[in-house]
Short mmCIF file of C-alpha atoms and ligand atoms in Angstrom, two decimals:
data_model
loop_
_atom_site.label_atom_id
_atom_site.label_comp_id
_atom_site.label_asym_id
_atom_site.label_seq_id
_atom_site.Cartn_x
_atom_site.Cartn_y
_atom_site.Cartn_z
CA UNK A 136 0.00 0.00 0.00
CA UNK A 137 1.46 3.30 -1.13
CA UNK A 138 1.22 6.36 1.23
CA UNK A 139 -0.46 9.48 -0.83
CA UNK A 140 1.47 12.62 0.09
CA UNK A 141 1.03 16.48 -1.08
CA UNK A 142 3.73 18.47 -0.99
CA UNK A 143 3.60 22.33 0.25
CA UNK A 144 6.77 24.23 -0.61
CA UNK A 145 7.67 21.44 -2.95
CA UNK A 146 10.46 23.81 -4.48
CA UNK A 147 12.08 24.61 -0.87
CA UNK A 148 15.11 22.87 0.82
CA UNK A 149 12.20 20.42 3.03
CA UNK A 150 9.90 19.99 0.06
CA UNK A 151 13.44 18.59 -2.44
CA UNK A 152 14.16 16.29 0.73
CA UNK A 153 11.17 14.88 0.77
CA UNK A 154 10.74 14.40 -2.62
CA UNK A 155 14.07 12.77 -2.95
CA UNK A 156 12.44 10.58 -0.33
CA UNK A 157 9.33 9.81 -2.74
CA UNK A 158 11.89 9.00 -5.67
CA UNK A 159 14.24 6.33 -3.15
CA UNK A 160 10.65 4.92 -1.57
CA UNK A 161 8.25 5.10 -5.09
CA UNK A 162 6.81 1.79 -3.93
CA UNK A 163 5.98 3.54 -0.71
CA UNK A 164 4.98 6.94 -1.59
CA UNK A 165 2.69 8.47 -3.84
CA UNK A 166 3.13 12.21 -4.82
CA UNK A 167 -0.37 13.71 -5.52
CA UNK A 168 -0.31 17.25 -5.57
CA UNK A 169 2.57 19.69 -5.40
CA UNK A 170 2.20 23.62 -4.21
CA UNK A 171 5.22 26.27 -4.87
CA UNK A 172 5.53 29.65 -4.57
CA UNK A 173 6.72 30.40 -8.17
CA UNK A 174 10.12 28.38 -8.67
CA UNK A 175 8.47 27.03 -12.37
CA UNK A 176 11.54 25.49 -13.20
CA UNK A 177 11.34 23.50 -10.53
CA UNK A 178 8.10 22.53 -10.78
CA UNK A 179 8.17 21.56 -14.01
CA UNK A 180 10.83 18.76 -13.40
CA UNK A 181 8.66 17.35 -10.17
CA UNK A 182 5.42 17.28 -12.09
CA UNK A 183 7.32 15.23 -15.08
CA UNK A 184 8.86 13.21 -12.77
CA UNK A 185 6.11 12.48 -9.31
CA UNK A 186 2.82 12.77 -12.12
CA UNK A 187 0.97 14.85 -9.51
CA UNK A 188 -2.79 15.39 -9.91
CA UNK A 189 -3.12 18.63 -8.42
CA UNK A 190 -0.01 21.79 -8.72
CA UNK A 191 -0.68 25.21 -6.87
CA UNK A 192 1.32 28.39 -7.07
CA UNK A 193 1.37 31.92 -5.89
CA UNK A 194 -0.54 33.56 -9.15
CA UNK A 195 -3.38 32.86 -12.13
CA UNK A 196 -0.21 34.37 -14.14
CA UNK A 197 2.15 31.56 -12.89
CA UNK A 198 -0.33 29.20 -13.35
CA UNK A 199 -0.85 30.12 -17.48
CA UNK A 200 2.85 30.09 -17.62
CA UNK A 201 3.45 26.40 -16.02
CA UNK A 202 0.16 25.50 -17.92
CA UNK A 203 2.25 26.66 -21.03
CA UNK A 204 5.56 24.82 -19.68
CA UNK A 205 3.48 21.64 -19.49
CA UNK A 206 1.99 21.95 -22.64
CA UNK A 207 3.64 18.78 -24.22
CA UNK A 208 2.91 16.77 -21.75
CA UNK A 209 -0.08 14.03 -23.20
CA UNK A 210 -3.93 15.39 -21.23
CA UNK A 211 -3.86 12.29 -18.68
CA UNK A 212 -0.78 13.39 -17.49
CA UNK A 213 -1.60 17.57 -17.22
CA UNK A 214 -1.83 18.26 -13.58
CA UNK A 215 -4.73 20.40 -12.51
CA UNK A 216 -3.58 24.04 -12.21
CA UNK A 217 -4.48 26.17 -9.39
CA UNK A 218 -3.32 29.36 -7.74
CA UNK A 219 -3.26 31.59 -4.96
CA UNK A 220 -4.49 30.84 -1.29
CA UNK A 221 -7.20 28.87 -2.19
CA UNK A 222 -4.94 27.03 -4.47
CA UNK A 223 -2.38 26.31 -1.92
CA UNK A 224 -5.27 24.89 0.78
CA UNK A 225 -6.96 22.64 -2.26
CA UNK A 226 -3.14 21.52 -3.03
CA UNK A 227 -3.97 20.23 1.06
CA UNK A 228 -6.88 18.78 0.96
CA UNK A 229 -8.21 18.09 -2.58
CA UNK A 230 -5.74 16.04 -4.23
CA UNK A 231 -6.85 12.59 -2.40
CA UNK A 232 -3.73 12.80 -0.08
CA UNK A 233 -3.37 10.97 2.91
CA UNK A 234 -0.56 13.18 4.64
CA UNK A 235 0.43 16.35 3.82
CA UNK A 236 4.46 17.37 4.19
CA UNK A 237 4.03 20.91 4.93
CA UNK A 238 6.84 22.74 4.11
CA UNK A 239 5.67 26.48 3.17
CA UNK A 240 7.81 28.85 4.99
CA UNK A 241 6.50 31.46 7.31
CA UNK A 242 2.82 32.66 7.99
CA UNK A 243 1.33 31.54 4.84
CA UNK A 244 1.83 27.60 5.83
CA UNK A 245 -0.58 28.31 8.75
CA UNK A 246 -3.86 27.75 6.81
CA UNK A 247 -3.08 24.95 4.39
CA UNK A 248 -1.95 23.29 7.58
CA UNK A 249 -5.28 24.32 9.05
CA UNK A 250 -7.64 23.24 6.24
CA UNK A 251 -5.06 19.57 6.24
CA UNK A 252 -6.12 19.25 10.58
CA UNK A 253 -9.74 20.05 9.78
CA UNK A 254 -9.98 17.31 6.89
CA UNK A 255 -8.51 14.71 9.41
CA UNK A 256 -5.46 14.75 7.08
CA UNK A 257 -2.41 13.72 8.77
CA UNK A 258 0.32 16.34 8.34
CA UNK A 259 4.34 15.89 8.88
CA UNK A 260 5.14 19.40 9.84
CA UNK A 261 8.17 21.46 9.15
CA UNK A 262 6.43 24.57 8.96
CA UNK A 263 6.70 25.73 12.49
CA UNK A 264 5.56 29.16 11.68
CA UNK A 265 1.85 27.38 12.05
CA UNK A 266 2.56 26.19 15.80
CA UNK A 267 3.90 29.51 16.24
CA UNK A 268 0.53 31.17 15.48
CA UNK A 269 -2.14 28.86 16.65
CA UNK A 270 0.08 25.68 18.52
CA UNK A 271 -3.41 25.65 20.77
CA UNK A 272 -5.66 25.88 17.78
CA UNK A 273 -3.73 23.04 15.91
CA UNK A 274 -2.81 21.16 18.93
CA UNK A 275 -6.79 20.59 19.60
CA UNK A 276 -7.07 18.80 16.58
CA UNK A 277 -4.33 16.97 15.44
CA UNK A 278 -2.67 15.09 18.80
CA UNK A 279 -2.55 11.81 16.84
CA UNK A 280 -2.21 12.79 13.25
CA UNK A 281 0.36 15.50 13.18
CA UNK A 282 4.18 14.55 13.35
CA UNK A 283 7.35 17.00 13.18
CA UNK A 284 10.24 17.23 10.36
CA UNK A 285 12.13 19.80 12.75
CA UNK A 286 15.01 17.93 13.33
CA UNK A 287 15.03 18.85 17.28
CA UNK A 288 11.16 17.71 17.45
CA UNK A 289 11.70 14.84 15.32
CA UNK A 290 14.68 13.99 18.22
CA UNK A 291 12.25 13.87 20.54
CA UNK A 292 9.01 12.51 18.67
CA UNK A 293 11.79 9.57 18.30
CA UNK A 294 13.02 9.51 21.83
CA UNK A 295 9.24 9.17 22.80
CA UNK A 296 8.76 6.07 20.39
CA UNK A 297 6.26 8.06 17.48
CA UNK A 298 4.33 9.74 20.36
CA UNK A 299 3.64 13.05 21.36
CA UNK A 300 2.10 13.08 24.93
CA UNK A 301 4.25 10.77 27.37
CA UNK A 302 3.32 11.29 30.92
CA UNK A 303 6.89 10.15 32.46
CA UNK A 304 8.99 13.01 30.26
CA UNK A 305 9.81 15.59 33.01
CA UNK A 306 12.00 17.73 30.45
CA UNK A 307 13.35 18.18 27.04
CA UNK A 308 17.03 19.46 25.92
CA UNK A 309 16.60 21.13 22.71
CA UNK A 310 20.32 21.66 20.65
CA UNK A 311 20.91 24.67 18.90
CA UNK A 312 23.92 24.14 16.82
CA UNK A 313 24.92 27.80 17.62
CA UNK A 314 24.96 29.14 13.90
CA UNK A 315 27.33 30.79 11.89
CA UNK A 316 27.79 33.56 15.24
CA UNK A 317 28.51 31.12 17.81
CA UNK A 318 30.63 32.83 20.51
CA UNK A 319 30.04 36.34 18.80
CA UNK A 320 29.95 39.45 20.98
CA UNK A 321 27.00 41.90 20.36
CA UNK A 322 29.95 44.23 19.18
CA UNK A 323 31.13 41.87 17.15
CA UNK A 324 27.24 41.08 15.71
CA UNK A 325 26.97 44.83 14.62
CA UNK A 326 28.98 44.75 11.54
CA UNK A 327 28.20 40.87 10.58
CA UNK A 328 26.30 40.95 6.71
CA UNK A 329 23.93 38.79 5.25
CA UNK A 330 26.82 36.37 2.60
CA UNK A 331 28.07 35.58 6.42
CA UNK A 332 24.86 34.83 7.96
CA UNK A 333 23.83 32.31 5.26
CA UNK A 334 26.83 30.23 5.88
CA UNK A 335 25.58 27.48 8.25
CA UNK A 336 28.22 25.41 10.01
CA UNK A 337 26.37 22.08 9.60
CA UNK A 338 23.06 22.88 7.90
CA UNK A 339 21.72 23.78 4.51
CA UNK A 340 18.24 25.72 4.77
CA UNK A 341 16.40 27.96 2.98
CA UNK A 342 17.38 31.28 3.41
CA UNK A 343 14.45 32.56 6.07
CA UNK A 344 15.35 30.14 8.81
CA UNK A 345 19.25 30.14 7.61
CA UNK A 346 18.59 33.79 9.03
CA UNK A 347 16.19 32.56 12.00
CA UNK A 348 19.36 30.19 12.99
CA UNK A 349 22.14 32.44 12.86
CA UNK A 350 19.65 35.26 15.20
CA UNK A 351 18.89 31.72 17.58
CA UNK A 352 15.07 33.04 16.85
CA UNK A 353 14.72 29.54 15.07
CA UNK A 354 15.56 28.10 18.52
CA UNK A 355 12.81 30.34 19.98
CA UNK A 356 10.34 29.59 17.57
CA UNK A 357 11.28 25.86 18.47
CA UNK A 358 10.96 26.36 21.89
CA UNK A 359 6.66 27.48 21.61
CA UNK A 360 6.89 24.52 18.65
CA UNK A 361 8.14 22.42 21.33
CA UNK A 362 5.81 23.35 24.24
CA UNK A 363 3.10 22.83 21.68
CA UNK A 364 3.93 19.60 20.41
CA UNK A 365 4.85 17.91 23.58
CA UNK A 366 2.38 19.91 26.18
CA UNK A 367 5.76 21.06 28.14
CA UNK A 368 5.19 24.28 29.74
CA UNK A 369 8.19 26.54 29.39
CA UNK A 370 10.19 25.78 32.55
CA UNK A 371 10.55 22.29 31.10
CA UNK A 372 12.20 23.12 27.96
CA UNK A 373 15.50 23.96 27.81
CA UNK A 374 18.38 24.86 24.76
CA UNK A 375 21.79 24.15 25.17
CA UNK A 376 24.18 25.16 21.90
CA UNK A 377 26.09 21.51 21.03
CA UNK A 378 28.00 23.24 17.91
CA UNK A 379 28.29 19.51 16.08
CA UNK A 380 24.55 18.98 15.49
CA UNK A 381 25.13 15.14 16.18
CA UNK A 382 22.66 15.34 18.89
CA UNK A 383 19.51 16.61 17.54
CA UNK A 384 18.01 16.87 20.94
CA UNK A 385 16.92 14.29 24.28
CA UNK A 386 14.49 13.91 26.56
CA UNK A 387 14.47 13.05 30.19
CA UNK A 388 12.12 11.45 32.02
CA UNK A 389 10.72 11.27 35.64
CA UNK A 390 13.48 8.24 36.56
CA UNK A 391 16.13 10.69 35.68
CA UNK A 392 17.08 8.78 32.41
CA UNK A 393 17.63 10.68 29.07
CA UNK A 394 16.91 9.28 25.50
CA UNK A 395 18.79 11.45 23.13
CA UNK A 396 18.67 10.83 19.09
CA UNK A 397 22.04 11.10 17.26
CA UNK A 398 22.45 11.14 13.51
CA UNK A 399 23.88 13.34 10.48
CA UNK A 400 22.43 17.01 9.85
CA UNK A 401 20.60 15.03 6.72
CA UNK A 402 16.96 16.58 6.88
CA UNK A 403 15.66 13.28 5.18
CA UNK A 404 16.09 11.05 8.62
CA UNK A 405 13.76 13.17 9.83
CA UNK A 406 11.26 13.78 7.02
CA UNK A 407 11.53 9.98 7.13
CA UNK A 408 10.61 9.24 10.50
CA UNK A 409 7.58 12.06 10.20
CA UNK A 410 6.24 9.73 6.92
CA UNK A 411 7.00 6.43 8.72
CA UNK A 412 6.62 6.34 12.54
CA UNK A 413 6.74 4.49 14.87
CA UNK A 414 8.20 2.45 11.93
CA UNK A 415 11.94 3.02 9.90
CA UNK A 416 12.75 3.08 6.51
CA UNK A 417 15.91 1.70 5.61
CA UNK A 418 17.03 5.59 4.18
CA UNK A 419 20.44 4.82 4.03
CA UNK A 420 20.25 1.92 1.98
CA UNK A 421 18.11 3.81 -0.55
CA UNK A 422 19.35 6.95 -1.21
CA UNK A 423 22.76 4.65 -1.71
CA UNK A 424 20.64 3.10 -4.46
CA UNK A 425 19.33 6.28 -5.40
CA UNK A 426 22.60 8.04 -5.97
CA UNK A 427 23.74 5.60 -8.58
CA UNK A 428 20.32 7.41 -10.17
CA UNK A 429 22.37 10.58 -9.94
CA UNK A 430 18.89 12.14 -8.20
CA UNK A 431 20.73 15.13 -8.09
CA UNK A 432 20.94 16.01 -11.57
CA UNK A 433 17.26 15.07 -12.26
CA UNK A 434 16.09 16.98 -9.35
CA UNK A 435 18.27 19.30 -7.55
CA UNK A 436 19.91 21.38 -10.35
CA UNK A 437 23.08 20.73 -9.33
CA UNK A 438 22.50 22.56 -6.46
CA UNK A 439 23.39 20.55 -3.37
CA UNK A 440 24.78 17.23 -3.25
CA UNK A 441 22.36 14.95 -2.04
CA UNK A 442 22.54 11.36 -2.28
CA UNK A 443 24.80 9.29 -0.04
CA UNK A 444 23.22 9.37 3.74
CA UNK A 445 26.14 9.62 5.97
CA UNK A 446 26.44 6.68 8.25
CA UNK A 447 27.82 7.35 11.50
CA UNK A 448 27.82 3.89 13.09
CA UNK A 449 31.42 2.33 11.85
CA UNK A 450 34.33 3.06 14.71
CA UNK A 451 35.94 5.25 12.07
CA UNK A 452 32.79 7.59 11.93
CA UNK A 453 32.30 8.19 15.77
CA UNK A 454 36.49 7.63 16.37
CA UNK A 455 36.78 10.99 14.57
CA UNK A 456 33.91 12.38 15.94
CA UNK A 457 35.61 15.08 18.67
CA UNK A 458 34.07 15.57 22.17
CA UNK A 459 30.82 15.99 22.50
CA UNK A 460 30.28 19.77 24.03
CA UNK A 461 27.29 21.34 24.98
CA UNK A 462 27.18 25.24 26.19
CA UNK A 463 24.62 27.77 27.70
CA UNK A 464 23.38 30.31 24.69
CA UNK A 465 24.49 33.73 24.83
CA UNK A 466 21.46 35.56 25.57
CA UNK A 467 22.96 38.60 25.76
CA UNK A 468 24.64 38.46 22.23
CA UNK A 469 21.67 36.75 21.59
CA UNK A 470 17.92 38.35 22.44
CA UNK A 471 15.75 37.05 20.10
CA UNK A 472 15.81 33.65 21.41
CA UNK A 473 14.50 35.13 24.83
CA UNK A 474 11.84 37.47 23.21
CA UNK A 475 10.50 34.58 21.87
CA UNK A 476 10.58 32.63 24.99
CA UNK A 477 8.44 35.91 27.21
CA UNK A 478 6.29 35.91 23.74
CA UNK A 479 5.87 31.92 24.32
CA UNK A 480 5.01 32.66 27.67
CA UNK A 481 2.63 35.52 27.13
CA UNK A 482 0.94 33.46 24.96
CA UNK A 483 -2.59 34.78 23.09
CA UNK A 484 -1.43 37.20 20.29
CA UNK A 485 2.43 37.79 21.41
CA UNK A 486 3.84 34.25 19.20
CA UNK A 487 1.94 35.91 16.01
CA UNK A 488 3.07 39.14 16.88
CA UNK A 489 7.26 38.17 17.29
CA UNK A 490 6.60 36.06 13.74
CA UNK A 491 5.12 38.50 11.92
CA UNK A 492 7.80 40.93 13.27
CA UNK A 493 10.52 38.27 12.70
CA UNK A 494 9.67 37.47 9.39
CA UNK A 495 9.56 40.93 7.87
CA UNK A 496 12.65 41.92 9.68
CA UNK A 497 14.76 38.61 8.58
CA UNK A 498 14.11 39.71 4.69
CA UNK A 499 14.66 42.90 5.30
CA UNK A 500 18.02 41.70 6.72
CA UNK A 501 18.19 39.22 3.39
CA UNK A 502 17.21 42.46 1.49
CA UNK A 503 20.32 44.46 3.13
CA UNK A 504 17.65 46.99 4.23
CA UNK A 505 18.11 46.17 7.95
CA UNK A 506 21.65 45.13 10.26
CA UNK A 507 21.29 42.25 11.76
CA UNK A 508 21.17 43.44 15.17
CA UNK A 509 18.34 45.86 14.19
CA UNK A 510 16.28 42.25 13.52
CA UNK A 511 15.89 41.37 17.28
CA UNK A 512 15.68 45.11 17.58
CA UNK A 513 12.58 45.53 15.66
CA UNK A 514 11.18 42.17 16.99
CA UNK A 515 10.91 43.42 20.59
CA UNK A 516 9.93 47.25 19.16
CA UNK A 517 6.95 45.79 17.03
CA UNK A 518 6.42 42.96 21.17
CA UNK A 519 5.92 46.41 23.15
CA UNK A 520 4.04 48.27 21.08
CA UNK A 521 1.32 46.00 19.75
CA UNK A 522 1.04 43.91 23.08
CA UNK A 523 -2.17 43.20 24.13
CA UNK A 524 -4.21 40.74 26.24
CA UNK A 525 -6.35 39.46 23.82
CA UNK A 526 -7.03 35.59 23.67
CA UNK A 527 -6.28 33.28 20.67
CA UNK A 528 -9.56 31.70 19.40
CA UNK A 529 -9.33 31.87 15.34
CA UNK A 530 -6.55 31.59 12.82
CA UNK A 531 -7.85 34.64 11.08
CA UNK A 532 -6.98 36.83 14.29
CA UNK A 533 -3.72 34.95 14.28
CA UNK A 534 -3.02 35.82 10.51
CA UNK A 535 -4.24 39.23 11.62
CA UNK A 536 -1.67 40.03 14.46
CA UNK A 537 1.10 38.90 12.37
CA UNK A 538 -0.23 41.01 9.47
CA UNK A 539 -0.36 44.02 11.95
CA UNK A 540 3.26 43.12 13.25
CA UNK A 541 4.17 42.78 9.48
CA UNK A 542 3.25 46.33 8.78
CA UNK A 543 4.60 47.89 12.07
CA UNK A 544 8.08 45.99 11.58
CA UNK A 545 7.88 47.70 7.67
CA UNK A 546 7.45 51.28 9.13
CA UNK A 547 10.12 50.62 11.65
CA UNK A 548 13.05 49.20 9.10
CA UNK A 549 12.13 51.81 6.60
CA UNK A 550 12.58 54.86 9.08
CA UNK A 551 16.08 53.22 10.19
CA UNK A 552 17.30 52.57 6.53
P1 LIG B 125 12.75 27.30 1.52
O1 LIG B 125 12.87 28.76 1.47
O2 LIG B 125 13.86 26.46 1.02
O3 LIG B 125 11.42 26.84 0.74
C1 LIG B 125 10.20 27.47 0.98
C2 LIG B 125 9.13 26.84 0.13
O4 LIG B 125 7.90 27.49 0.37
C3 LIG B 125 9.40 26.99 -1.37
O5 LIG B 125 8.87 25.87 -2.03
C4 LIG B 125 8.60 28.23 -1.73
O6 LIG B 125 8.27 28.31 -3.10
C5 LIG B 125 7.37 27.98 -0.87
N1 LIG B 125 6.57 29.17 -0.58
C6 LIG B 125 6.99 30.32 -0.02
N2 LIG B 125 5.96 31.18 0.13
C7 LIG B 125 4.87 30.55 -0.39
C8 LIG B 125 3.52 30.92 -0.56
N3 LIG B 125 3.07 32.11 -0.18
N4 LIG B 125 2.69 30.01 -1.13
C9 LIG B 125 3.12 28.80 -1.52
N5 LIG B 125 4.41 28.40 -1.38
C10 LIG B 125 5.26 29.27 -0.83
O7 LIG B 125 12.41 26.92 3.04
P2 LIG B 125 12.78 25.61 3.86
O8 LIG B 125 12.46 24.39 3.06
O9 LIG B 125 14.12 25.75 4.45
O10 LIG B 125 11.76 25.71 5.07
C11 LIG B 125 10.39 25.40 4.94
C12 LIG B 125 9.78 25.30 6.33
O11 LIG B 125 10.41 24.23 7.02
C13 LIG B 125 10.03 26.54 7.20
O12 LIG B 125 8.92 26.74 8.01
C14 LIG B 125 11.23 26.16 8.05
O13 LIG B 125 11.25 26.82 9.29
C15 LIG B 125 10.99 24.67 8.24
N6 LIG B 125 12.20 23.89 8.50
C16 LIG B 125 13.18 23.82 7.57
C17 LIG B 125 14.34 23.09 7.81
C18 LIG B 125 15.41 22.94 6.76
O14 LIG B 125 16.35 22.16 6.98
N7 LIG B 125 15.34 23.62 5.65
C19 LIG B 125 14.54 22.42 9.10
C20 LIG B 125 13.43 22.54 10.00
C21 LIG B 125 12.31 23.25 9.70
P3 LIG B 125 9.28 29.06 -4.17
O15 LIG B 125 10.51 28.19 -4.21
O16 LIG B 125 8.53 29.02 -5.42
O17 LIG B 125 9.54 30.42 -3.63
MG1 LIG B 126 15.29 22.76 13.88
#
């Protein structure tokens, strides 16, 4: 029995992983619908290659021009074209899916995932942006259907055995690799620029959370993901910086034991596990197979050498592996991890708020219309000014407070540029 799967952000770093995953496990997977933002060239490959029925993207002028790309293609195999939001959430739900791998980035993921939880869809979730803005919304709905791709919730989902909810966890260790900044000074962060930001020491991201990681606001935005995901409350979660990335993240439980989950920084174990739990798929083995395919010419455009899953299990492999260290972050250096923490803890509005904040201030930093420092900067500006005690009770008012902190994070970058 094949698993169907649609594919939000099919075009992105998580959406190429786990299509890569659909090519090594065809006899397992099913690709039927695909959604981008407006990489065509992209697209055109998957759709020739994973025969989706249904293919979304950002405009009805996209859609002509990949309707036009596609023209050669025999009728049976023409996708149906759609576009827009509505295009995006029937990429979701209408393409006779089973799971959707959503892997949007930012705000816009939140109601495709939304319209997947509603339709009793099960989702494997990368886009944390969504638990960001409505964990309690989501949460309600999908304890039992919904599984994480981030690699530190995926370290846990596995320490946990494929669960979610485990009465005898008492705490969980999330790793933060440190990013490109690691021992920094906030001096020293003032004149950093964005070519140096995008270098990650042992990941390769898009470039929004390449950003989010070299900030640590991806480790705050992983800390609400977490305390959503695993009903911690704050106090239990904690970050230590492990600058390797071998240990993706552990969990301790009431007897004092801790389960942690060790592999390469390959995104695919954990897209993987999120498609297969509480069962395995024998990924290394395949994408060996697969590489002989030489997926990453048909696929990747020669972008990023995929293939080959490292294996770290041979004495070699963990001989040269140096000690394992683990350090407190720099919060100083660092704010926007703690902002995100107080807006985790404020709960209601203050998670949309900091990610609508965050995300206009990270391109603006990708834009070189903002320093880097000014992104926590504006992050905690755009917290105090648009705080407010309101309760979450609809995505819409979620969408809305990040489109408000959107707007007042715009006004704020363009008067400092
Ligand atoms: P990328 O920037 O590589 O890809 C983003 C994807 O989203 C692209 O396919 C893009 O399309 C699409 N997209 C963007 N905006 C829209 C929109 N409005 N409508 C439809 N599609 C859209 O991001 P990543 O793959 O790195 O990250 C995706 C998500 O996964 C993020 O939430 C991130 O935090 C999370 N994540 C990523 C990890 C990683 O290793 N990369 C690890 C853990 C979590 P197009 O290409 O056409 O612009
Ligand atoms: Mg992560």
């Amino acid at each position: 029995m094949t698993l169907k799967i649609s594919v939000l952000g099919a075009s992105g770093s998580i959406g190429r992983a786990a299509l890569s995953l659909a090519l090594s496990f065809s006899d397992l997977l099913e690709v039927t619908a695909l959604a981008a933002h407006s990489n065509l060239a992209i697209l055109n490959e998957q759709i020739r290659l994973f025969k989706p029925a249904l293919v979304s993207v950002s405009t009805d002028e996209l859609r002509r021009e990949l309707a036009s790309l596609l023209a050669d293609l025999p009728r049976s195999l023409q996708p149906e074209l759609v576009f827009g939001e509505s295009g995006l959430i029937s990429a979701a739900i209408d393409s006779g899916a089973q799971m959707v791998v959503s892997a949007v980035v930012g705000a816009a993921g939140l109601k495709p995932t939304w319209a997947a939880v509603n339709s009793h869809l099960k989702v494997a979730l990368a886009n944390k942006e969504s638990l960001v803005l409505a964990g309690d919304l989501i949460m309600g709905k999908a304890l039992g259907t919904l599984s994480p791709i981030d690699s530190e919730h995926s370290a846990i989902f596995q320490a946990l055995g494929g669960r979610l909810r485990v009465p005898e966890l008492k705490k969980i260790i999330l790793t933060a690799s440190g990013g490109p900044f690691r021992g920094f000074s906030r001096k020293d962060l003032e004149s950093v620029t964005r070519q140096m930001a995008l270098k990650h020491p042992t990941w390769s991201m898009g470039p929004k959370i390449t950003v989010d990681s070299a900030t640590m606001m991806n480790k705050g935005l992983e800390i609400i993901e977490a305390h959503h995901l695993f009903g911690l409350s704050y106090d239990q979660i904690e970050v230590l910086v492990h600058p390797l990335s071998l240990i993706h993240s552990m969990a301790q439980f009431h007897d004092g034991s801790i389960l942690a989950q060790l592999g390469p920084a390959d995104m695919r174990l954990a897209i993987a596990y999120a498609l297969s739990y509480p069962e395995r798929w024998p990924i290394v083995e395949r994408a060996e197979r697969l590489r002989a395919k030489s997926y990453k010419e048909e696929l990747d455009h020669k972008k990023k050498p995929e293939g080959a899953v490292k294996d770290l299990s041979d004495y070699q492999a963990l001989s040269s592996i140096p000690d394992l260290s683990f350090e407190p972050p720099d919060l100083h250096a660092f704010p926007a991890m703690a902002l995100a923490q107080a807006a985790g803890r404020a709960g209601g509005l203050a998670p949309s708020i900091l990610n609508g904040a965050n995300e206009e201030a990270a391109a603006a930093f990708l834009d070189q219309k903002l320093s880097f420092i000014g992104i926590s900067e504006v992050v905690g500006e755009c917290l105090e000014r648009l705080h407010s005690d309101e309760r979450l009770e609809s995505i819409d008012q979620a969408l809305e407070a990040d489109q408000r902190a959107k707007a007042l994070a715009k006004q704020l970058i363009a008067k400092r540029f």
